[in-house]
């Protein structure tokens, strides 16, 4: 009893002395920068004690800060740096069930077992488990594995100053709101998730296409017979051309890939549209080897260059990503190209994937359809082009990916995400009090 009383007292004193530090934060795009009061609790108990004593008016959790949008930013508010919540707790190789803290990264999951991989991986393995839940992220295998939330068994969530465990069986509404909930239901402390029993090695294959029609047909009929598929498109070419890379797990054991290059902070921009035209020409002409590689190398080629976003200079980059009806995909992509030309912007990198399965969160992005992501140098012309593309997507009942966008307006968001009312009802029911620049911009919360 003596020990418990003193331990409680120490935690409470520790929590009270936890200092906030004013920091300028950005997201991966580097396009938005806001000042926030940051806190880095050492453990869950310290955070719990802090929230029992202090009642910050405006609070959001931050993972690895790899979203392109404003969901991990909170101008003049509090931001919880969850980087200390990075412990693997328990793994059962018979069931593939892992229990871990929210800030464990996808990269950490590769360290657990040579025969297990995450079911769903985004384009970067530095994202955290909580961050992947908060945007219900998708990979190159939606046709097999759906999106991230599908593989979550339960989530422990710090709401106000108590922890709620939600799942498909308990607090179901809170579970569906937390998946793709952009951190607005509470702070994810622990998670139980299933890993995929498969080797870390994949056999790759590549196919070139000179027309959008044949590309979409291939991806819908043949491509989905592979474990993974993704198309790299050159939208700046007179007739859009594409390369589809597919991959399938093999039995070989391969070791982790180490990063070769880190881009330093640059006082200038090192990416120009003319350069990308030259790069694309070389890329599309190159003869590709089909080879057995580590899944990371296939799935996350950009992770090979650390901080590649710095190549875009101080104003950063901006990405458009949306999902739309596959049966009209060719016409829609052609219209998007027209809008880009009208606004005189050149796409730097464009990627196309196919979804066949919907996400289970109220605000999940995934729905059956074709998804196109396009990177631009961030400037006024690119922002205007994206605003026009967002308006077009609203008109054709498509959906813009919230993890990538920071230009969508509240009325467009409501039309694209029809379960937003259920989401907001859950926030009210559990008196969730989280707030971010994202929730303010989309009219989900206000101060
Ligand atoms: C190079 C690159 C490629 C990408 N490719 C893809 C892709 O293929 N598919 C895809 O779907 N996405 C992709 N993304 C987007 C990225 O996967 C998501 O934005 C993901 O959410 C980032 O995770 P994070 O840990 O950095 O979270 P942050 O960016 O730090 O935060 C994102 C959200 O998670 C919430 N959050 C973080 N930690 C917690 C917590 N402990 N409790 C509650 N909420 C929390 C935050 O409040 C915020 O709302 C890519 C991003 C990059 C940089």
Short mmCIF file of C-alpha atoms and ligand atoms in Angstrom, two decimals:
data_model
loop_
_atom_site.label_atom_id
_atom_site.label_comp_id
_atom_site.label_asym_id
_atom_site.label_seq_id
_atom_site.Cartn_x
_atom_site.Cartn_y
_atom_site.Cartn_z
CA UNK A 1 0.00 0.00 0.00
CA UNK A 2 2.85 2.34 0.98
CA UNK A 3 4.54 1.65 -2.36
CA UNK A 4 1.32 2.17 -4.34
CA UNK A 5 0.52 5.46 -2.59
CA UNK A 6 4.02 6.79 -3.25
CA UNK A 7 4.13 5.50 -6.80
CA UNK A 8 0.79 7.26 -7.44
CA UNK A 9 2.16 10.43 -5.87
CA UNK A 10 5.33 10.31 -7.98
CA UNK A 11 3.30 9.84 -11.17
CA UNK A 12 1.01 12.66 -10.24
CA UNK A 13 3.98 15.00 -9.50
CA UNK A 14 5.68 13.88 -12.70
CA UNK A 15 2.53 14.57 -14.71
CA UNK A 16 2.16 18.01 -13.14
CA UNK A 17 5.73 18.86 -13.99
CA UNK A 18 5.39 17.64 -17.58
CA UNK A 19 6.35 20.67 -19.59
CA UNK A 20 4.76 21.94 -22.76
CA UNK A 21 7.13 23.22 -25.37
CA UNK A 22 6.16 25.62 -28.12
CA UNK A 23 7.12 24.04 -31.45
CA UNK A 24 6.60 24.84 -35.10
CA UNK A 25 5.07 21.71 -36.57
CA UNK A 26 4.46 20.63 -40.11
CA UNK A 27 3.08 17.57 -41.83
CA UNK A 28 4.89 15.51 -44.49
CA UNK A 29 3.93 17.89 -47.29
CA UNK A 30 5.77 20.77 -45.52
CA UNK A 31 3.11 22.97 -47.08
CA UNK A 32 1.49 23.91 -43.75
CA UNK A 33 3.36 25.08 -40.66
CA UNK A 34 1.67 25.91 -37.37
CA UNK A 35 2.77 26.64 -33.80
CA UNK A 36 1.59 24.31 -31.06
CA UNK A 37 2.23 23.48 -27.41
CA UNK A 38 3.84 20.04 -27.50
CA UNK A 39 3.94 17.45 -24.75
CA UNK A 40 5.82 14.16 -24.77
CA UNK A 41 4.56 11.87 -21.99
CA UNK A 42 6.92 9.06 -20.97
CA UNK A 43 4.13 6.52 -20.60
CA UNK A 44 0.35 6.09 -20.67
CA UNK A 45 0.02 6.60 -16.90
CA UNK A 46 1.79 9.95 -17.05
CA UNK A 47 -0.54 11.12 -19.81
CA UNK A 48 -3.56 9.89 -17.88
CA UNK A 49 -2.44 11.79 -14.76
CA UNK A 50 -1.74 14.92 -16.80
CA UNK A 51 -5.23 14.85 -18.31
CA UNK A 52 -6.75 14.34 -14.85
CA UNK A 53 -5.17 17.56 -13.64
CA UNK A 54 -4.97 19.74 -16.71
CA UNK A 55 -7.82 20.26 -19.11
CA UNK A 56 -6.33 21.61 -22.35
CA UNK A 57 -9.06 23.26 -24.44
CA UNK A 58 -7.71 21.95 -27.68
CA UNK A 59 -5.76 18.71 -27.98
CA UNK A 60 -4.69 16.22 -30.67
CA UNK A 61 -2.26 13.28 -30.82
CA UNK A 62 0.55 13.07 -33.36
CA UNK A 63 2.19 9.91 -34.70
CA UNK A 64 5.11 10.17 -37.12
CA UNK A 65 3.69 13.34 -38.77
CA UNK A 66 3.60 11.63 -42.18
CA UNK A 67 0.14 12.74 -43.23
CA UNK A 68 0.07 15.28 -46.03
CA UNK A 69 -2.89 17.09 -44.47
CA UNK A 70 -3.53 19.09 -41.28
CA UNK A 71 -4.84 16.23 -39.09
CA UNK A 72 -1.75 16.12 -36.85
CA UNK A 73 -1.59 19.93 -36.55
CA UNK A 74 -3.33 22.08 -33.95
CA UNK A 75 -2.58 25.76 -34.29
CA UNK A 76 -1.99 27.36 -30.85
CA UNK A 77 -3.41 24.22 -29.23
CA UNK A 78 -1.83 21.18 -27.54
CA UNK A 79 -0.22 18.35 -29.50
CA UNK A 80 0.66 15.08 -27.78
CA UNK A 81 3.88 13.63 -29.13
CA UNK A 82 3.22 9.90 -28.66
CA UNK A 83 6.71 8.78 -29.66
CA UNK A 84 7.35 7.14 -26.26
CA UNK A 85 4.33 4.83 -26.77
CA UNK A 86 6.39 2.61 -29.02
CA UNK A 87 6.47 -0.74 -27.25
CA UNK A 88 5.67 -4.14 -28.68
CA UNK A 89 3.82 -5.94 -25.88
CA UNK A 90 2.90 -9.47 -26.94
CA UNK A 91 2.97 -11.56 -30.11
CA UNK A 92 1.41 -14.99 -30.68
CA UNK A 93 2.97 -16.71 -33.76
CA UNK A 94 0.16 -19.30 -33.81
CA UNK A 95 -2.58 -16.74 -34.35
CA UNK A 96 -0.49 -13.83 -35.72
CA UNK A 97 -2.06 -11.59 -33.06
CA UNK A 98 0.07 -8.65 -31.90
CA UNK A 99 -0.59 -6.32 -28.99
CA UNK A 100 1.39 -3.09 -29.11
CA UNK A 101 1.32 0.59 -28.25
CA UNK A 102 0.04 3.12 -30.77
CA UNK A 103 3.35 4.63 -31.84
CA UNK A 104 4.92 1.34 -32.98
CA UNK A 105 5.74 1.80 -36.68
CA UNK A 106 5.09 -0.54 -39.58
CA UNK A 107 8.85 -0.85 -39.90
CA UNK A 108 8.94 -2.26 -36.33
CA UNK A 109 6.48 -4.97 -37.37
CA UNK A 110 9.07 -6.43 -39.74
CA UNK A 111 11.35 -7.08 -36.74
CA UNK A 112 8.86 -9.39 -35.04
CA UNK A 113 9.03 -12.55 -37.15
CA UNK A 114 10.53 -13.48 -40.58
CA UNK A 115 7.23 -15.10 -41.60
CA UNK A 116 4.88 -12.24 -40.71
CA UNK A 117 4.16 -8.93 -42.45
CA UNK A 118 1.54 -6.21 -41.92
CA UNK A 119 -1.65 -7.00 -43.84
CA UNK A 120 -1.88 -3.46 -45.22
CA UNK A 121 1.00 -1.05 -45.84
CA UNK A 122 0.95 2.53 -47.16
CA UNK A 123 3.75 3.98 -49.32
CA UNK A 124 5.88 4.62 -46.20
CA UNK A 125 6.68 2.11 -43.48
CA UNK A 126 7.59 4.88 -41.06
CA UNK A 127 3.89 5.53 -40.35
CA UNK A 128 2.68 4.49 -36.88
CA UNK A 129 -0.05 1.94 -36.14
CA UNK A 130 -2.23 4.65 -34.56
CA UNK A 131 -1.67 6.93 -37.59
CA UNK A 132 -2.64 4.06 -39.92
CA UNK A 133 -5.82 3.47 -37.91
CA UNK A 134 -6.64 7.18 -37.80
CA UNK A 135 -6.78 7.38 -41.60
CA UNK A 136 -7.70 3.71 -42.20
CA UNK A 137 -4.86 3.61 -44.68
CA UNK A 138 -4.80 1.43 -47.80
CA UNK A 139 -2.03 -0.38 -49.66
CA UNK A 140 -1.47 -1.95 -53.05
CA UNK A 141 -3.57 -4.97 -52.06
CA UNK A 142 -7.02 -3.60 -51.25
CA UNK A 143 -8.49 -6.36 -53.48
CA UNK A 144 -7.22 -8.95 -50.96
CA UNK A 145 -6.77 -7.27 -47.61
CA UNK A 146 -9.17 -4.25 -47.68
CA UNK A 147 -7.86 -1.39 -45.52
CA UNK A 148 -5.97 -1.21 -42.21
CA UNK A 149 -8.98 -1.18 -39.87
CA UNK A 150 -10.07 -4.59 -41.13
CA UNK A 151 -7.17 -6.22 -39.24
CA UNK A 152 -7.68 -4.47 -35.91
CA UNK A 153 -9.24 -6.51 -33.09
CA UNK A 154 -9.48 -3.87 -30.43
CA UNK A 155 -8.26 -0.38 -29.64
CA UNK A 156 -7.61 1.12 -26.23
CA UNK A 157 -8.51 4.75 -26.38
CA UNK A 158 -7.90 7.52 -23.89
CA UNK A 159 -11.10 9.57 -23.89
CA UNK A 160 -11.01 12.53 -21.44
CA UNK A 161 -9.12 10.92 -18.59
CA UNK A 162 -10.16 7.31 -18.80
CA UNK A 163 -9.36 4.41 -21.10
CA UNK A 164 -12.06 2.67 -23.14
CA UNK A 165 -11.41 -0.56 -25.01
CA UNK A 166 -13.49 -0.62 -28.20
CA UNK A 167 -13.91 -3.43 -30.70
CA UNK A 168 -16.47 -5.12 -32.96
CA UNK A 169 -18.14 -6.42 -29.77
CA UNK A 170 -17.83 -3.57 -27.27
CA UNK A 171 -18.38 0.17 -27.87
CA UNK A 172 -18.82 -0.75 -31.54
CA UNK A 173 -19.79 2.78 -32.56
CA UNK A 174 -16.62 4.17 -31.00
CA UNK A 175 -14.57 1.50 -32.82
CA UNK A 176 -16.06 2.47 -36.21
CA UNK A 177 -15.52 6.15 -35.45
CA UNK A 178 -11.90 5.64 -34.35
CA UNK A 179 -11.00 3.80 -37.58
CA UNK A 180 -10.46 6.71 -40.01
CA UNK A 181 -11.45 9.11 -37.21
CA UNK A 182 -8.36 11.32 -37.65
CA UNK A 183 -7.54 11.13 -33.93
CA UNK A 184 -10.78 12.91 -33.00
CA UNK A 185 -12.25 10.21 -30.75
CA UNK A 186 -9.28 10.15 -28.34
CA UNK A 187 -5.68 9.06 -27.95
CA UNK A 188 -4.95 5.50 -29.09
CA UNK A 189 -2.74 3.93 -26.43
CA UNK A 190 -2.82 0.20 -27.25
CA UNK A 191 -3.96 -1.90 -30.16
CA UNK A 192 -4.50 -5.59 -30.94
CA UNK A 193 -3.94 -6.35 -34.61
CA UNK A 194 -3.50 -9.40 -36.82
CA UNK A 195 -0.37 -9.87 -38.87
CA UNK A 196 -0.27 -11.68 -42.18
CA UNK A 197 1.56 -15.01 -42.24
CA UNK A 198 3.71 -14.45 -45.33
CA UNK A 199 7.42 -14.09 -46.05
CA UNK A 200 9.14 -10.71 -46.37
CA UNK A 201 10.09 -11.56 -49.95
CA UNK A 202 8.10 -10.93 -53.15
CA UNK A 203 8.57 -11.78 -56.82
CA UNK A 204 7.90 -8.73 -59.00
CA UNK A 205 6.73 -8.38 -62.58
CA UNK A 206 6.06 -5.30 -64.73
CA UNK A 207 3.74 -4.52 -67.65
CA UNK A 208 3.72 -1.38 -69.84
CA UNK A 209 0.59 0.27 -71.22
CA UNK A 210 0.20 2.99 -73.83
CA UNK A 211 -3.50 3.72 -73.19
CA UNK A 212 -5.62 4.33 -70.11
CA UNK A 213 -8.31 1.96 -71.36
CA UNK A 214 -5.99 -1.08 -71.57
CA UNK A 215 -4.41 -0.11 -68.24
CA UNK A 216 -7.73 -0.07 -66.37
CA UNK A 217 -8.86 -3.29 -68.07
CA UNK A 218 -5.63 -5.05 -67.08
CA UNK A 219 -5.81 -3.88 -63.46
CA UNK A 220 -9.47 -4.89 -63.09
CA UNK A 221 -9.17 -8.34 -64.70
CA UNK A 222 -5.59 -9.67 -64.48
CA UNK A 223 -3.74 -7.42 -62.03
CA UNK A 224 -6.05 -8.35 -59.15
CA UNK A 225 -4.87 -11.97 -59.39
CA UNK A 226 -1.58 -10.82 -57.81
CA UNK A 227 -0.91 -10.13 -54.13
CA UNK A 228 -0.04 -6.48 -54.89
CA UNK A 229 -0.47 -4.16 -57.87
CA UNK A 230 0.20 -0.49 -58.53
CA UNK A 231 0.42 1.64 -61.68
CA UNK A 232 2.94 4.46 -62.15
CA UNK A 233 1.44 6.83 -64.73
CA UNK A 234 3.08 9.55 -66.78
CA UNK A 235 0.27 12.09 -67.06
CA UNK A 236 2.55 14.75 -68.55
CA UNK A 237 3.05 12.71 -71.73
CA UNK A 238 0.83 13.56 -74.76
CA UNK A 239 -0.85 10.16 -74.46
CA UNK A 240 -0.77 8.98 -70.81
CA UNK A 241 1.43 5.89 -70.47
CA UNK A 242 1.79 3.58 -67.50
CA UNK A 243 3.74 0.75 -65.96
CA UNK A 244 1.92 -1.67 -63.68
CA UNK A 245 4.15 -3.33 -61.10
CA UNK A 246 2.75 -6.47 -59.55
CA UNK A 247 4.22 -8.66 -56.80
CA UNK A 248 3.54 -11.99 -55.12
CA UNK A 249 4.92 -13.39 -51.88
CA UNK A 250 7.50 -16.18 -52.23
CA UNK A 251 8.94 -18.48 -49.58
CA UNK A 252 12.48 -17.08 -49.60
CA UNK A 253 13.88 -15.36 -46.50
CA UNK A 254 15.40 -11.99 -47.31
CA UNK A 255 17.01 -9.48 -45.00
CA UNK A 256 15.89 -5.94 -44.35
CA UNK A 257 16.86 -3.17 -46.75
CA UNK A 258 18.97 -0.38 -45.31
CA UNK A 259 18.45 3.22 -46.39
CA UNK A 260 21.06 4.42 -48.81
CA UNK A 261 20.55 8.16 -49.00
CA UNK A 262 19.32 11.05 -46.83
CA UNK A 263 18.37 14.40 -48.36
CA UNK A 264 19.65 17.29 -46.20
CA UNK A 265 17.58 20.44 -45.58
CA UNK A 266 17.89 22.44 -48.80
CA UNK A 267 17.66 26.24 -49.09
CA UNK A 268 16.20 25.80 -52.61
CA UNK A 269 13.84 23.58 -54.56
CA UNK A 270 15.48 20.70 -56.43
CA UNK A 271 12.46 19.40 -58.35
CA UNK A 272 11.20 21.13 -61.51
CA UNK A 273 8.49 19.93 -63.91
CA UNK A 274 10.95 19.83 -66.88
CA UNK A 275 13.16 17.54 -64.83
CA UNK A 276 10.28 15.14 -64.24
CA UNK A 277 9.52 15.00 -67.96
CA UNK A 278 13.13 13.97 -68.52
CA UNK A 279 13.00 11.52 -65.59
CA UNK A 280 9.73 9.96 -66.84
CA UNK A 281 11.19 9.48 -70.32
CA UNK A 282 14.16 7.64 -68.85
CA UNK A 283 11.95 5.71 -66.37
CA UNK A 284 9.47 4.51 -68.98
CA UNK A 285 12.19 3.51 -71.47
CA UNK A 286 14.22 1.58 -68.89
CA UNK A 287 14.19 -2.19 -69.23
CA UNK A 288 12.79 -3.58 -66.01
CA UNK A 289 14.05 -6.75 -64.34
CA UNK A 290 11.52 -9.04 -62.73
CA UNK A 291 13.18 -10.03 -59.48
CA UNK A 292 12.77 -11.40 -55.97
CA UNK A 293 13.06 -8.48 -53.57
CA UNK A 294 12.22 -7.54 -50.00
CA UNK A 295 8.59 -6.40 -49.70
CA UNK A 296 9.84 -3.02 -48.44
CA UNK A 297 11.75 -2.45 -51.67
CA UNK A 298 8.68 -3.17 -53.78
CA UNK A 299 6.11 -1.46 -51.59
CA UNK A 300 8.13 1.51 -50.33
CA UNK A 301 10.65 2.53 -53.00
CA UNK A 302 10.47 6.17 -51.84
CA UNK A 303 11.54 5.21 -48.31
CA UNK A 304 14.96 4.42 -49.86
CA UNK A 305 15.57 8.18 -49.92
CA UNK A 306 15.03 9.59 -46.43
CA UNK A 307 13.37 13.05 -46.33
CA UNK A 308 12.79 13.09 -50.09
CA UNK A 309 10.09 15.72 -49.44
CA UNK A 310 12.96 18.19 -48.83
CA UNK A 311 13.64 18.11 -52.59
CA UNK A 312 10.51 20.28 -52.92
CA UNK A 313 12.11 23.15 -51.01
CA UNK A 314 10.59 25.22 -48.21
CA UNK A 315 7.06 25.47 -49.69
CA UNK A 316 6.84 21.70 -49.93
CA UNK A 317 4.61 19.55 -52.07
CA UNK A 318 0.90 19.05 -52.37
CA UNK A 319 -0.98 15.90 -53.30
CA UNK A 320 -4.37 15.24 -54.83
CA UNK A 321 -5.84 11.78 -54.25
CA UNK A 322 -9.36 10.66 -54.98
CA UNK A 323 -11.35 7.51 -55.64
CA UNK A 324 -13.96 7.28 -58.39
CA UNK A 325 -16.09 4.84 -60.37
CA UNK A 326 -13.86 2.41 -62.33
CA UNK A 327 -16.37 2.08 -65.19
CA UNK A 328 -15.93 5.83 -65.96
CA UNK A 329 -12.25 6.03 -64.91
CA UNK A 330 -10.80 6.82 -68.36
CA UNK A 331 -13.11 9.81 -68.93
CA UNK A 332 -12.57 11.06 -65.37
CA UNK A 333 -8.76 10.90 -65.64
CA UNK A 334 -8.91 12.69 -69.00
CA UNK A 335 -11.01 15.45 -67.43
CA UNK A 336 -8.54 15.75 -64.54
CA UNK A 337 -5.72 16.13 -67.10
CA UNK A 338 -7.72 18.92 -68.80
CA UNK A 339 -8.13 20.70 -65.44
CA UNK A 340 -4.37 20.44 -64.79
CA UNK A 341 -3.62 21.90 -68.23
CA UNK A 342 -6.15 24.68 -67.67
CA UNK A 343 -4.33 25.65 -64.47
CA UNK A 344 -0.91 25.21 -66.11
CA UNK A 345 0.38 22.68 -63.58
CA UNK A 346 2.58 19.67 -64.29
CA UNK A 347 2.13 16.51 -62.25
CA UNK A 348 5.38 15.33 -60.72
CA UNK A 349 4.45 11.78 -59.75
CA UNK A 350 1.15 9.94 -60.40
CA UNK A 351 0.06 6.61 -59.00
CA UNK A 352 -3.08 4.58 -59.70
CA UNK A 353 -4.50 1.73 -57.61
CA UNK A 354 -7.68 -0.31 -57.63
CA UNK A 355 -10.04 -0.76 -54.67
CA UNK A 356 -12.60 -3.54 -54.49
CA UNK A 357 -13.33 -3.36 -50.74
CA UNK A 358 -14.79 -0.60 -48.59
CA UNK A 359 -13.27 0.53 -45.29
CA UNK A 360 -15.14 -0.08 -42.03
CA UNK A 361 -14.73 3.37 -40.47
CA UNK A 362 -17.48 6.00 -40.72
CA UNK A 363 -14.94 8.25 -42.47
CA UNK A 364 -12.98 5.55 -44.34
CA UNK A 365 -11.71 6.62 -47.74
CA UNK A 366 -11.74 3.17 -49.38
CA UNK A 367 -14.73 2.28 -51.48
CA UNK A 368 -14.73 0.10 -54.61
CA UNK A 369 -13.26 2.15 -57.45
CA UNK A 370 -10.08 3.50 -58.99
CA UNK A 371 -7.85 5.77 -56.94
CA UNK A 372 -5.46 8.27 -58.48
CA UNK A 373 -2.80 10.18 -56.48
CA UNK A 374 -0.87 13.08 -58.05
CA UNK A 375 2.00 15.04 -56.48
CA UNK A 376 2.62 18.68 -57.41
CA UNK A 377 5.11 21.33 -56.38
CA UNK A 378 3.15 23.40 -53.83
CA UNK A 379 2.26 26.81 -55.26
CA UNK A 380 -0.86 28.87 -55.95
CA UNK A 381 -1.43 27.28 -59.38
CA UNK A 382 -1.31 23.76 -57.91
CA UNK A 383 -3.70 24.76 -55.11
CA UNK A 384 -6.12 26.24 -57.66
CA UNK A 385 -5.90 23.07 -59.78
CA UNK A 386 -6.62 20.88 -56.74
CA UNK A 387 -9.57 23.07 -55.71
CA UNK A 388 -11.00 22.62 -59.23
CA UNK A 389 -10.38 18.85 -59.09
CA UNK A 390 -12.01 18.63 -55.64
CA UNK A 391 -15.08 20.46 -57.01
CA UNK A 392 -15.20 18.06 -59.98
CA UNK A 393 -14.92 15.04 -57.66
CA UNK A 394 -17.83 16.38 -55.57
CA UNK A 395 -19.90 16.76 -58.74
CA UNK A 396 -19.28 13.19 -59.94
CA UNK A 397 -19.81 11.69 -56.44
CA UNK A 398 -16.18 10.67 -56.04
CA UNK A 399 -14.24 10.99 -52.78
CA UNK A 400 -11.06 12.89 -51.91
CA UNK A 401 -8.63 11.19 -49.48
CA UNK A 402 -8.65 13.19 -46.24
CA UNK A 403 -5.10 12.06 -45.24
CA UNK A 404 -3.70 13.83 -48.32
CA UNK A 405 -5.93 16.89 -48.70
CA UNK A 406 -6.00 20.24 -46.93
CA UNK A 407 -8.17 22.19 -49.37
CA UNK A 408 -11.54 20.42 -49.13
CA UNK A 409 -14.41 22.57 -47.83
CA UNK A 410 -16.97 21.44 -45.18
CA UNK A 411 -19.86 21.16 -47.66
CA UNK A 412 -17.74 19.07 -50.05
CA UNK A 413 -16.60 16.84 -47.17
CA UNK A 414 -20.22 16.22 -46.11
CA UNK A 415 -21.26 15.23 -49.64
CA UNK A 416 -18.29 12.87 -50.07
CA UNK A 417 -18.43 11.27 -46.61
CA UNK A 418 -22.07 10.41 -46.11
CA UNK A 419 -21.57 8.79 -42.68
CA UNK A 420 -20.25 12.05 -41.22
CA UNK A 421 -23.40 12.47 -39.12
CA UNK A 422 -22.93 9.08 -37.41
CA UNK A 423 -19.31 10.05 -36.79
CA UNK A 424 -20.30 13.35 -35.19
CA UNK A 425 -22.97 11.60 -33.06
CA UNK A 426 -20.27 9.31 -31.61
CA UNK A 427 -18.08 12.32 -30.79
CA UNK A 428 -21.04 13.78 -28.88
CA UNK A 429 -22.09 10.51 -27.19
CA UNK A 430 -18.61 9.88 -25.73
CA UNK A 431 -17.97 13.60 -25.20
CA UNK A 432 -14.77 13.33 -27.19
CA UNK A 433 -12.92 16.60 -26.85
CA UNK A 434 -10.13 16.32 -29.39
CA UNK A 435 -9.53 19.12 -31.87
CA UNK A 436 -7.18 19.76 -34.78
CA UNK A 437 -6.71 22.16 -37.69
CA UNK A 438 -8.30 19.42 -39.82
CA UNK A 439 -11.47 19.13 -37.69
CA UNK A 440 -11.77 22.93 -37.52
CA UNK A 441 -11.38 23.32 -41.31
CA UNK A 442 -13.99 20.66 -42.11
CA UNK A 443 -16.45 21.98 -39.53
CA UNK A 444 -16.35 18.75 -37.46
CA UNK A 445 -15.34 20.54 -34.24
CA UNK A 446 -15.05 24.18 -33.25
CA UNK A 447 -13.56 25.95 -30.25
C1 LIG B 1 5.54 8.76 -48.71
C2 LIG B 1 4.15 8.52 -48.19
C3 LIG B 1 3.38 7.56 -48.81
C4 LIG B 1 2.09 7.32 -48.34
N1 LIG B 1 1.35 6.35 -48.95
C5 LIG B 1 0.11 6.07 -48.52
C6 LIG B 1 -0.65 5.01 -49.09
O1 LIG B 1 -0.18 4.33 -49.99
N2 LIG B 1 -1.86 4.76 -48.57
C7 LIG B 1 -2.39 5.48 -47.55
O2 LIG B 1 -3.51 5.20 -47.14
N3 LIG B 1 -1.70 6.49 -46.98
C8 LIG B 1 -0.47 6.79 -47.44
N4 LIG B 1 0.26 7.80 -46.86
C9 LIG B 1 -0.36 8.56 -45.77
C10 LIG B 1 0.00 8.03 -44.38
O3 LIG B 1 0.07 6.63 -44.39
C11 LIG B 1 -1.08 8.43 -43.38
O4 LIG B 1 -1.25 9.80 -43.42
C12 LIG B 1 -0.79 7.98 -41.94
O5 LIG B 1 -1.88 8.40 -41.17
C13 LIG B 1 0.49 8.61 -41.37
O6 LIG B 1 0.72 8.07 -40.07
P1 LIG B 1 1.50 8.89 -38.94
O7 LIG B 1 1.90 7.94 -37.88
O8 LIG B 1 2.58 9.68 -39.55
O9 LIG B 1 0.35 9.82 -38.38
P2 LIG B 1 0.28 11.47 -38.24
O10 LIG B 1 0.50 12.00 -39.59
O11 LIG B 1 1.22 11.87 -37.17
O12 LIG B 1 -1.19 11.62 -37.79
C14 LIG B 1 -2.24 11.24 -38.64
C15 LIG B 1 -3.53 11.13 -37.83
O13 LIG B 1 -3.35 10.12 -36.86
C16 LIG B 1 -3.73 10.60 -35.60
N5 LIG B 1 -2.94 9.91 -34.57
C17 LIG B 1 -1.61 9.69 -34.57
N6 LIG B 1 -1.25 9.05 -33.44
C18 LIG B 1 -2.40 8.89 -32.71
C19 LIG B 1 -2.72 8.31 -31.46
N7 LIG B 1 -1.79 7.74 -30.67
N8 LIG B 1 -4.01 8.32 -31.06
C20 LIG B 1 -4.98 8.86 -31.83
N9 LIG B 1 -4.73 9.43 -33.01
C21 LIG B 1 -3.47 9.44 -33.45
C22 LIG B 1 -3.43 12.08 -35.64
O14 LIG B 1 -4.21 12.79 -34.68
C23 LIG B 1 -3.84 12.41 -37.06
O15 LIG B 1 -5.22 12.63 -37.11
C24 LIG B 1 1.55 8.08 -47.27
C25 LIG B 1 2.33 9.04 -46.66
C26 LIG B 1 3.63 9.27 -47.11
C27 LIG B 1 4.47 10.30 -46.43
#
